[in-house]
Amino acid sequence: MNLTIRKWLAAALLLLLTVGGYAPSAFAHANLVSAVPENGSVVAEAPQTLVLRFSETLEIDLTDLALYDGYAREIPTTSKPYLKPGDASQVMLDLPPLDDGTYTAVWNVVSEDGHPVSGSVVFSVGQPTAGYLSPTPTTNVLEKGSLVAARYVVTALLLVGGGLYGMTLLAKRRGRNAGAPSHLPTFAQLLGGWRKWGWMLLLLGLLAEWFIYSATLPGNGLLAIFTTGNWHLLLESPFALMVTIQLGLLILLALPQMQESWYALIWMLLVATLAIGGHAWGIDPVWLAITVRALHLLTLALWLGGLSYLLLTLLHERRTSTNISRATFRPFFTRTMLIASLLVLVTGIVMTLLQTDLLLLFHLHLWTGLLLAKVFLLAVMLFLATWQTLRWRDTGTLSRRLLRGEWWLGLLALVAAIWLSQSAYPLPTTGYDRTVTATDTNGVERAAHVTLTEIRLGTHPMRIELPETMPEPQHLFVTLEMTDMEMGEQTFTATKAVGTPGYIADIGLTMSGNWRYTLTAHLPDNSAVSWTDTFELPKGGTTP
């Protein structure tokens, strides 16, 4: 096998091992399963401990839990939240003596896929607070904006730099095969001293990403890695893992006098690892989502790098008074760019199909608008590239203004892409509205009407209407379990609805897939009846 091909295959294998070695459960997000006291409950005596049970195990260094009174004032606690011994899915907080009134426990945790998740539990002791005020969640816009800016700088440098390096190698090989290699500028000749400045900017950008992202996390964030030695926290976040891998690759990139092909491998991995820091972990199968994203990023890098290469080559040609053979260079360049642009479009379409329903593109949504903006910008770039290519063929000249325009359009498209990666994408939400029948223990057939307005991740009210001829149950429970995964059962208590007939159970859906619910009513005559049915929760999407 050709040495170069072996090296590229080795790089692809390394990337697969890197991302394959860390594979959190697809669609997994830390959602609240139960609370003691229960959400919305009124208890006669003040609890001594608050207990929150989540759908997955947590890291206490990435967990915040605060208590507020009925006037949205934070109540100091004598201890910090801690995990229940032997069960890391339960977070506990020892409470001070509480007076009568309404209280809100606000929690912030990090899912296994690295996404911060937050929520609250409201309960009352004795008499609820009149005119109860809920605490206002705080959002640090500066931190989020700084993270987006840092991600844009790093991603732009990686895509343009990686694509530019790849184009110089391909062009050099093409020129050597054509017998005119001396006029083709190398990567070093095109950038000169700007290479060192670019490397330093990349290093600063990656460090900024790491620390800004850590600041957005609850608890001690990733700083706990250094303060407590919990290095496994890196595995709690694909984004942090991505940045750490890229920092290591960037250090390797600074090593001098390696073979040219190894620098190309490092650049390729720097670009491809961007695929593990976005929405890919929320798509099933994960390996396919990462593979398609990596291909999309690599071809996008080749497209942007190709534009940069052509623009810098023309400047280099004018600065050094050299001439490049257009007869050999133009066919190679146009063919390479055509393949790259087509692959960008194809992989982009496949990414969208894997991530969401194309029919949702007709709905008004931020993510949809950004996607359409990206597609529009790429289409304009393709139009300008076609126009420029035809002009180059017919007149033998290129417009630097058009080249610069294409390049800036590419950077704008990158803005939309980064924003996309920071935004939740629209989900094909469906509802559930069905009448299910069952026979009670006395042999009497009973019918129950069950309604879910939306089937999506999170906690949602399930409305239950029982037959009018059936006695009012002493207890009514809803038990949830996934039919295709062994996650255990979750049981929720249904209470009488206020102002409308029927009962309400706030059920928590923590993962995409097929769910089975069992509705059990215990009647006054000691008989019982259980209804059961299934529904599907479609694929979900969140922000890093």
Coordinates of C-alpha atoms in Angstrom, one line a residue:
M1 CA 0.0 0.0 0.0
N2 CA 1.2 3.5 -0.8
L3 CA 2.9 5.2 2.2
T4 CA 0.8 8.3 2.0
I5 CA -2.4 6.3 1.9
R6 CA -1.3 4.3 4.9
K7 CA -0.7 7.5 6.8
W8 CA -4.1 9.0 6.0
L9 CA -5.7 5.7 7.0
A10 CA -3.7 5.8 10.3
A11 CA -5.0 9.3 10.9
A12 CA -8.6 8.2 10.3
L13 CA -8.1 5.3 12.7
L14 CA -6.7 7.6 15.3
L15 CA -9.7 9.9 15.0
L16 CA -12.1 7.0 15.4
L17 CA -10.3 5.7 18.4
T18 CA -10.3 9.2 19.9
V19 CA -14.0 9.7 19.6
G20 CA -15.0 6.1 19.8
G21 CA -13.2 5.7 23.2
Y22 CA -15.5 8.2 24.7
A23 CA -19.1 7.5 23.8
P24 CA -21.8 8.7 26.2
S25 CA -25.3 7.3 25.8
A26 CA -27.0 8.8 22.8
F27 CA -29.7 11.3 23.6
A28 CA -28.8 11.1 27.4
H29 CA -29.5 14.2 29.4
A30 CA -29.6 14.6 33.2
N31 CA -33.3 15.2 33.9
L32 CA -35.0 15.3 37.3
V33 CA -36.8 12.0 38.0
S34 CA -38.2 12.6 41.5
A35 CA -37.8 14.9 44.5
V36 CA -38.4 14.7 48.2
P37 CA -40.4 16.8 49.0
E38 CA -42.2 16.4 45.7
N39 CA -42.5 19.2 43.2
G40 CA -45.7 21.2 44.0
S41 CA -46.4 19.4 47.3
V42 CA -47.4 20.9 50.6
V43 CA -45.9 19.1 53.6
A44 CA -47.0 19.5 57.2
E45 CA -43.5 19.5 58.7
A46 CA -40.4 21.1 57.4
P47 CA -38.0 18.6 55.8
Q48 CA -34.5 18.3 57.1
T49 CA -33.0 17.2 53.8
L50 CA -33.8 17.9 50.2
V51 CA -33.3 14.9 47.9
L52 CA -33.3 15.1 44.1
R53 CA -33.0 12.0 42.0
F54 CA -31.8 12.3 38.4
S55 CA -31.9 10.0 35.3
E56 CA -28.1 9.5 35.4
T57 CA -25.1 9.7 37.7
L58 CA -23.7 13.1 38.4
E59 CA -20.4 14.7 39.4
I60 CA -20.7 16.8 42.6
D61 CA -18.0 19.2 41.4
L62 CA -20.3 20.0 38.5
T63 CA -23.5 20.4 40.6
D64 CA -25.1 23.5 42.1
L65 CA -28.2 23.4 44.4
A66 CA -29.6 26.5 46.1
L67 CA -32.8 27.2 48.1
Y68 CA -35.0 30.3 47.9
D69 CA -37.9 31.4 50.0
G70 CA -41.3 32.6 48.8
Y71 CA -39.9 36.1 48.1
A72 CA -37.1 34.9 45.8
R73 CA -34.5 35.4 48.5
E74 CA -31.7 32.8 48.8
I75 CA -31.6 30.9 52.1
P76 CA -28.1 30.2 53.4
T77 CA -27.4 26.5 54.1
T78 CA -24.9 25.1 56.6
S79 CA -23.6 22.5 54.1
K80 CA -23.0 22.1 50.4
P81 CA -24.9 19.6 48.2
Y82 CA -23.6 16.1 48.3
L83 CA -24.3 12.8 46.5
K84 CA -26.1 10.0 48.3
P85 CA -23.7 7.4 49.4
G86 CA -23.9 4.4 47.0
D87 CA -26.2 6.3 44.5
A88 CA -24.5 9.1 42.5
S89 CA -27.8 9.8 40.8
Q90 CA -29.2 11.4 43.9
V91 CA -28.2 14.9 45.1
M92 CA -28.9 15.8 48.7
L93 CA -28.9 19.1 50.6
D94 CA -29.2 19.4 54.4
L95 CA -31.8 22.2 55.1
P96 CA -31.9 24.7 57.9
P97 CA -35.1 25.0 60.0
L98 CA -37.8 26.3 57.7
D99 CA -40.8 28.4 58.6
D100 CA -44.2 28.0 56.9
G101 CA -44.2 29.2 53.4
T102 CA -43.2 28.3 49.8
Y103 CA -39.7 27.4 48.8
T104 CA -37.9 26.9 45.5
A105 CA -34.9 24.6 45.1
V106 CA -32.9 25.6 41.9
W107 CA -30.6 23.0 40.6
N108 CA -27.8 23.1 37.9
V109 CA -26.0 19.9 36.8
V110 CA -24.0 18.7 33.9
S111 CA -25.2 15.8 31.7
E112 CA -23.0 12.9 30.7
D113 CA -22.8 14.6 27.2
G114 CA -21.4 17.8 28.8
H115 CA -24.4 20.0 28.5
P116 CA -25.4 22.1 31.5
V117 CA -29.0 21.4 32.5
S118 CA -31.0 23.3 35.1
G119 CA -34.4 23.3 36.7
S120 CA -36.3 23.9 40.0
V121 CA -38.5 22.2 42.5
V122 CA -41.2 24.1 44.4
F123 CA -42.7 22.9 47.7
S124 CA -44.5 24.5 50.6
V125 CA -44.3 23.9 54.3
G126 CA -47.7 24.3 56.1
Q127 CA -49.4 27.4 54.6
P128 CA -48.1 28.4 51.1
T129 CA -46.7 31.9 50.7
A130 CA -49.3 34.4 49.5
G131 CA -48.0 36.2 46.3
Y132 CA -45.2 33.7 45.9
L133 CA -42.3 34.9 43.8
S134 CA -40.1 32.5 41.9
P135 CA -36.3 33.2 41.6
T136 CA -35.3 34.7 38.3
P137 CA -32.7 32.5 36.5
T138 CA -29.5 34.4 35.7
T139 CA -27.8 34.1 32.3
N140 CA -24.3 35.4 31.9
V141 CA -24.6 36.9 28.4
L142 CA -20.9 38.0 28.5
E143 CA -19.6 34.5 29.1
K144 CA -21.8 32.9 26.4
G145 CA -20.8 35.7 23.9
S146 CA -17.2 35.2 24.8
L147 CA -17.4 31.5 24.2
V148 CA -19.0 32.0 20.8
A149 CA -16.3 34.5 19.8
A150 CA -13.5 32.2 21.0
R151 CA -15.1 29.2 19.1
Y152 CA -15.4 31.3 16.0
V153 CA -11.7 32.4 16.0
V154 CA -10.5 28.9 16.7
T155 CA -12.8 27.2 14.1
A156 CA -12.0 29.8 11.4
L157 CA -8.2 29.4 12.0
L158 CA -8.4 25.6 12.0
L159 CA -10.6 25.4 8.9
V160 CA -8.7 28.0 6.8
G161 CA -5.2 26.8 8.1
G162 CA -6.0 23.1 7.6
G163 CA -7.5 23.6 4.2
L164 CA -4.6 25.9 3.1
Y165 CA -2.0 23.4 4.2
G166 CA -3.8 20.6 2.4
M167 CA -4.1 22.7 -0.8
T168 CA -0.4 23.5 -0.8
L169 CA 0.4 19.8 -0.6
L170 CA -2.0 18.9 -3.4
A171 CA -0.9 21.8 -5.6
K172 CA 2.7 21.0 -5.1
R173 CA 2.2 17.4 -6.0
R174 CA 0.2 18.5 -9.1
G175 CA 2.9 20.9 -10.1
R176 CA 5.6 18.2 -9.6
N177 CA 3.6 15.8 -11.8
A178 CA 3.2 18.5 -14.4
G179 CA 7.0 19.2 -14.4
A180 CA 6.8 22.8 -13.0
P181 CA 7.1 22.6 -9.2
S182 CA 9.4 25.5 -8.7
H183 CA 6.7 28.2 -9.2
L184 CA 4.2 26.7 -6.6
P185 CA 4.5 28.4 -3.2
T186 CA 4.7 26.3 -0.1
F187 CA 2.7 26.9 3.1
A188 CA 5.7 28.6 4.7
Q189 CA 6.2 30.9 1.6
L190 CA 2.5 31.9 1.6
L191 CA 2.3 32.8 5.3
G192 CA 5.9 33.6 6.3
G193 CA 6.0 34.9 9.8
W194 CA 2.3 34.8 10.1
R195 CA 2.5 31.1 10.9
K196 CA 3.9 31.7 14.4
W197 CA 1.3 34.4 15.1
G198 CA -1.5 32.1 13.9
W199 CA -0.2 29.3 16.1
M200 CA -0.1 31.6 19.1
L201 CA -3.6 32.9 18.4
L202 CA -4.8 29.3 18.1
L203 CA -3.2 28.5 21.5
L204 CA -4.8 31.5 23.1
G205 CA -8.2 30.7 21.5
L206 CA -8.2 27.1 22.7
L207 CA -7.2 28.2 26.3
A208 CA -9.9 30.8 26.2
E209 CA -12.5 28.2 25.1
W210 CA -11.4 25.9 27.9
F211 CA -11.6 28.5 30.7
I212 CA -14.7 30.3 29.5
Y213 CA -16.6 27.0 29.1
S214 CA -15.5 26.0 32.5
A215 CA -16.9 29.2 33.9
T216 CA -20.3 28.4 32.4
L217 CA -20.5 25.1 34.3
P218 CA -22.1 24.7 37.7
G219 CA -20.1 23.9 40.8
N220 CA -16.3 24.3 40.5
G221 CA -16.4 23.6 36.8
L222 CA -13.4 22.1 35.1
L223 CA -11.1 23.9 37.6
A224 CA -11.8 20.9 39.9
I225 CA -9.4 19.0 37.7
F226 CA -6.6 21.0 39.3
T227 CA -8.0 21.7 42.7
T228 CA -9.1 18.2 43.5
G229 CA -7.3 16.1 40.9
N230 CA -10.5 14.9 39.3
W231 CA -9.1 14.4 35.8
H232 CA -12.0 12.2 34.9
L233 CA -14.1 15.3 34.7
L234 CA -12.7 15.8 31.2
L235 CA -14.7 12.7 30.2
E236 CA -17.9 14.5 31.4
S237 CA -17.8 16.9 28.5
P238 CA -17.1 16.1 24.8
F239 CA -16.4 19.9 24.3
A240 CA -13.7 19.9 27.0
L241 CA -12.3 16.7 25.6
M242 CA -12.2 18.2 22.1
V243 CA -10.3 21.3 23.3
T244 CA -7.8 19.1 25.2
I245 CA -7.1 17.0 22.2
Q246 CA -6.7 20.0 20.0
L247 CA -4.2 21.6 22.5
G248 CA -2.1 18.4 22.3
L249 CA -2.2 18.3 18.5
L250 CA -1.3 22.0 18.4
I251 CA 1.8 21.3 20.5
L252 CA 2.7 18.5 18.1
L253 CA 2.3 20.9 15.2
A254 CA 5.0 23.1 16.7
L255 CA 7.6 20.4 16.6
P256 CA 10.1 21.2 13.8
Q257 CA 11.6 19.0 11.0
M258 CA 8.9 16.4 10.9
Q259 CA 7.8 14.8 7.6
E260 CA 5.5 17.1 5.6
S261 CA 2.8 14.4 5.5
W262 CA 2.8 14.2 9.3
Y263 CA 2.0 17.9 9.5
A264 CA -0.9 17.2 7.1
L265 CA -2.1 14.5 9.4
I266 CA -2.1 16.8 12.4
W267 CA -4.0 19.5 10.5
M268 CA -6.5 16.9 9.4
L269 CA -7.1 15.8 13.0
L270 CA -7.3 19.3 14.3
V271 CA -10.1 20.0 11.8
A272 CA -11.9 16.6 12.2
T273 CA -12.0 16.8 16.1
L274 CA -14.3 19.8 15.8
A275 CA -16.9 17.2 15.0
I276 CA -17.0 15.9 18.6
G277 CA -17.7 19.2 20.2
G278 CA -21.2 19.9 18.8
H279 CA -24.6 18.2 18.6
A280 CA -23.2 14.9 17.4
W281 CA -23.7 13.1 20.8
G282 CA -27.4 13.7 20.6
I283 CA -27.9 11.8 17.4
D284 CA -28.2 8.1 16.9
P285 CA -26.0 6.4 15.7
V286 CA -23.3 8.6 17.2
W287 CA -20.5 7.1 15.1
L288 CA -22.4 8.1 11.9
A289 CA -23.1 11.6 13.1
I290 CA -19.5 12.2 14.0
T291 CA -18.2 10.7 10.7
V292 CA -20.5 12.8 8.6
R293 CA -19.6 16.0 10.6
A294 CA -15.9 15.2 10.3
L295 CA -16.3 14.8 6.5
H296 CA -18.3 18.1 6.3
L297 CA -15.6 20.0 8.2
L298 CA -12.8 18.5 6.2
T299 CA -14.4 19.4 2.9
L300 CA -15.4 22.8 4.1
A301 CA -11.8 23.4 5.2
L302 CA -10.6 22.4 1.7
W303 CA -13.0 24.9 0.2
L304 CA -12.1 27.8 2.4
G305 CA -8.4 26.8 2.3
G306 CA -8.6 26.6 -1.5
L307 CA -10.0 30.2 -1.7
S308 CA -7.3 31.4 0.6
Y309 CA -4.6 29.5 -1.3
L310 CA -5.6 31.0 -4.6
L311 CA -5.8 34.5 -3.2
L312 CA -2.4 34.2 -1.4
T313 CA -0.8 32.6 -4.4
L314 CA -1.8 35.5 -6.6
L315 CA -0.4 37.9 -4.1
H316 CA 2.8 35.8 -3.8
E317 CA 3.1 35.8 -7.6
R318 CA 2.9 39.5 -7.8
R319 CA 5.2 40.1 -4.8
T320 CA 8.0 37.7 -6.1
S321 CA 7.4 38.4 -9.9
T322 CA 7.0 34.7 -10.6
N323 CA 4.6 33.0 -13.0
I324 CA 2.4 30.0 -12.4
S325 CA 1.5 27.8 -15.3
R326 CA -2.3 28.4 -15.7
A327 CA -2.6 25.6 -18.1
T328 CA -1.7 23.0 -15.5
F329 CA -2.8 24.8 -12.3
R330 CA -6.3 25.9 -13.4
P331 CA -7.8 22.4 -14.2
F332 CA -6.4 21.0 -10.9
F333 CA -7.7 23.9 -8.9
T334 CA -11.2 24.0 -10.4
R335 CA -11.6 20.2 -10.1
T336 CA -10.5 20.2 -6.5
M337 CA -12.8 23.0 -5.6
L338 CA -15.7 21.5 -7.4
I339 CA -15.3 18.2 -5.5
A340 CA -14.9 20.0 -2.2
S341 CA -18.0 22.3 -2.7
L342 CA -20.2 19.4 -3.8
L343 CA -19.1 17.3 -0.8
V344 CA -19.8 20.3 1.5
L345 CA -23.4 20.4 0.2
V346 CA -23.9 16.6 0.3
T347 CA -22.6 16.2 3.8
G348 CA -24.5 19.2 4.9
I349 CA -27.8 17.7 3.7
V350 CA -27.0 14.3 5.3
M351 CA -26.2 16.2 8.6
T352 CA -29.6 17.9 8.5
L353 CA -31.4 14.6 7.8
L354 CA -29.7 12.9 10.7
Q355 CA -30.3 15.8 13.0
T356 CA -33.9 16.9 12.4
D357 CA -36.9 16.6 10.0
L358 CA -36.5 18.5 6.8
L359 CA -40.2 19.5 7.1
L360 CA -39.3 21.6 10.1
L361 CA -37.3 23.9 7.8
F362 CA -40.7 25.5 6.9
H363 CA -41.3 26.5 10.5
L364 CA -40.1 29.8 12.0
H365 CA -37.1 28.9 14.3
L366 CA -33.7 30.4 15.1
W367 CA -31.9 27.2 14.2
T368 CA -33.8 27.0 10.9
G369 CA -33.0 30.6 10.0
L370 CA -29.3 30.1 10.7
L371 CA -29.3 26.9 8.6
L372 CA -31.0 28.6 5.6
A373 CA -28.6 31.6 6.0
K374 CA -25.7 29.1 5.8
V375 CA -27.1 27.4 2.8
F376 CA -27.8 30.7 1.1
L377 CA -24.2 31.9 1.7
L378 CA -22.8 28.7 0.4
A379 CA -25.0 28.9 -2.7
V380 CA -23.8 32.4 -3.4
M381 CA -20.2 31.3 -3.0
L382 CA -20.8 28.4 -5.4
F383 CA -22.4 30.8 -7.9
L384 CA -19.5 33.2 -7.7
A385 CA -17.0 30.4 -8.0
T386 CA -18.7 29.1 -11.1
W387 CA -18.7 32.6 -12.6
Q388 CA -15.1 33.1 -11.7
T389 CA -14.1 29.7 -13.2
L390 CA -15.8 30.4 -16.5
R391 CA -14.1 33.9 -16.7
W392 CA -10.7 32.3 -15.8
R393 CA -11.2 29.8 -18.6
D394 CA -12.3 32.3 -21.2
T395 CA -10.0 35.3 -20.4
G396 CA -7.2 33.7 -18.4
T397 CA -7.7 36.3 -15.6
L398 CA -9.1 36.2 -12.1
S399 CA -10.8 38.9 -10.1
R400 CA -9.2 39.4 -6.7
R401 CA -12.3 41.3 -5.6
L402 CA -14.5 38.3 -6.3
L403 CA -12.0 36.0 -4.6
R404 CA -12.1 38.2 -1.5
G405 CA -15.8 38.4 -1.7
E406 CA -16.1 34.6 -1.8
W407 CA -13.7 34.3 1.2
W408 CA -15.7 36.8 3.3
L409 CA -18.9 35.0 2.4
G410 CA -17.3 31.8 3.6
L411 CA -16.4 33.4 6.9
L412 CA -20.0 34.6 7.3
A413 CA -21.2 31.1 6.6
L414 CA -18.9 30.0 9.3
V415 CA -20.5 32.5 11.7
A416 CA -23.9 30.8 11.0
A417 CA -22.3 27.4 11.5
I418 CA -20.9 28.3 14.9
W419 CA -24.2 29.8 15.9
L420 CA -25.9 26.7 14.8
S421 CA -23.7 24.6 17.0
Q422 CA -24.6 26.8 20.0
S423 CA -28.4 26.6 19.3
A424 CA -31.0 24.0 20.1
Y425 CA -32.4 22.6 16.9
P426 CA -36.1 22.1 16.2
L427 CA -37.6 18.8 17.1
P428 CA -40.4 16.9 15.4
T429 CA -42.8 17.2 18.4
T430 CA -45.9 15.1 18.5
G431 CA -48.6 14.7 21.0
Y432 CA -50.4 11.6 22.5
D433 CA -54.1 11.5 22.8
R434 CA -55.6 8.1 23.2
T435 CA -58.3 6.1 25.0
V436 CA -57.0 2.8 26.5
T437 CA -59.1 0.0 27.9
A438 CA -58.4 -2.6 30.6
T439 CA -60.3 -5.0 32.8
D440 CA -60.1 -4.5 36.6
T441 CA -59.6 -7.3 39.1
N442 CA -63.4 -7.8 39.4
G443 CA -63.7 -8.4 35.6
V444 CA -65.2 -5.0 34.8
E445 CA -63.9 -3.3 31.6
R446 CA -62.7 0.3 32.2
A447 CA -61.6 3.0 29.7
A448 CA -59.2 5.8 30.5
H449 CA -58.4 8.8 28.2
V450 CA -54.7 9.8 28.4
T451 CA -53.3 13.0 26.8
L452 CA -49.7 14.4 26.4
T453 CA -49.6 17.8 24.6
E454 CA -46.0 17.3 23.6
I455 CA -43.7 14.3 23.6
R456 CA -40.2 15.7 24.1
L457 CA -37.4 15.7 26.6
G458 CA -38.1 17.1 30.0
T459 CA -41.0 17.1 32.5
H460 CA -44.5 17.3 31.1
P461 CA -48.1 16.9 32.4
M462 CA -49.9 13.8 31.5
R463 CA -53.6 14.3 31.7
I464 CA -55.8 11.4 32.7
E465 CA -59.6 11.1 32.5
L466 CA -61.2 8.1 34.1
P467 CA -64.7 6.8 33.4
E468 CA -67.5 8.7 35.2
T469 CA -68.9 5.3 36.3
M470 CA -65.7 4.3 38.1
P471 CA -65.3 5.1 41.8
E472 CA -62.7 7.8 42.6
P473 CA -59.4 5.9 43.1
Q474 CA -57.6 6.1 46.4
H475 CA -54.3 6.2 44.6
L476 CA -53.4 6.7 41.0
F477 CA -49.8 6.1 39.8
V478 CA -48.0 6.3 36.4
T479 CA -45.1 4.0 35.9
L480 CA -42.7 4.7 33.0
E481 CA -40.0 2.5 31.5
M482 CA -38.1 2.3 28.2
T483 CA -39.0 -0.8 26.1
D484 CA -35.6 -1.0 24.4
M485 CA -33.2 -0.1 27.3
E486 CA -32.8 -1.4 30.8
M487 CA -33.1 1.9 32.7
G488 CA -35.5 0.7 35.4
E489 CA -38.9 2.1 36.2
Q490 CA -40.0 5.6 37.2
T491 CA -43.2 6.0 39.2
F492 CA -45.1 9.3 39.4
T493 CA -48.2 10.1 41.5
A494 CA -51.2 11.6 39.7
T495 CA -53.3 14.2 41.5
K496 CA -56.7 15.7 40.8
A497 CA -56.5 18.5 38.2
V498 CA -57.5 22.0 39.4
G499 CA -60.4 23.6 37.5
T500 CA -60.7 20.8 35.0
P501 CA -61.9 17.2 35.3
G502 CA -59.4 14.3 35.5
Y503 CA -55.9 13.9 37.0
I504 CA -52.5 15.3 36.3
A505 CA -49.1 13.4 36.6
D506 CA -45.9 15.3 35.9
I507 CA -43.8 12.7 34.1
G508 CA -40.2 13.0 33.2
L509 CA -38.9 11.9 29.8
T510 CA -35.1 11.6 29.9
M511 CA -34.1 9.9 26.7
S512 CA -35.3 9.5 23.1
G513 CA -36.7 6.1 22.2
N514 CA -39.8 4.0 22.9
W515 CA -41.5 4.4 26.2
R516 CA -44.2 2.3 27.9
Y517 CA -46.4 3.7 30.6
T518 CA -48.6 1.8 33.0
L519 CA -51.5 3.7 34.7
T520 CA -52.6 2.0 37.9
A521 CA -55.7 3.0 39.9
H522 CA -56.3 1.5 43.4
L523 CA -60.1 1.6 44.0
P524 CA -61.9 1.8 47.4
D525 CA -63.2 -1.8 47.2
N526 CA -59.5 -2.9 47.2
S527 CA -59.7 -3.8 43.5
A528 CA -57.3 -2.3 41.0
V529 CA -57.1 -1.6 37.3
S530 CA -54.0 -1.0 35.1
W531 CA -53.9 0.5 31.7
T532 CA -50.8 0.3 29.5
D533 CA -49.6 1.7 26.2
T534 CA -46.5 2.9 24.4
F535 CA -45.3 6.0 22.6
E536 CA -42.1 7.2 21.0
L537 CA -40.0 10.2 22.0
P538 CA -38.2 11.5 18.8
K539 CA -34.6 12.5 18.6
G540 CA -33.6 15.5 20.7
G541 CA -31.1 18.4 20.5
T542 CA -29.4 20.7 23.0
T543 CA -26.5 23.3 23.2
P544 CA -23.1 22.7 24.5

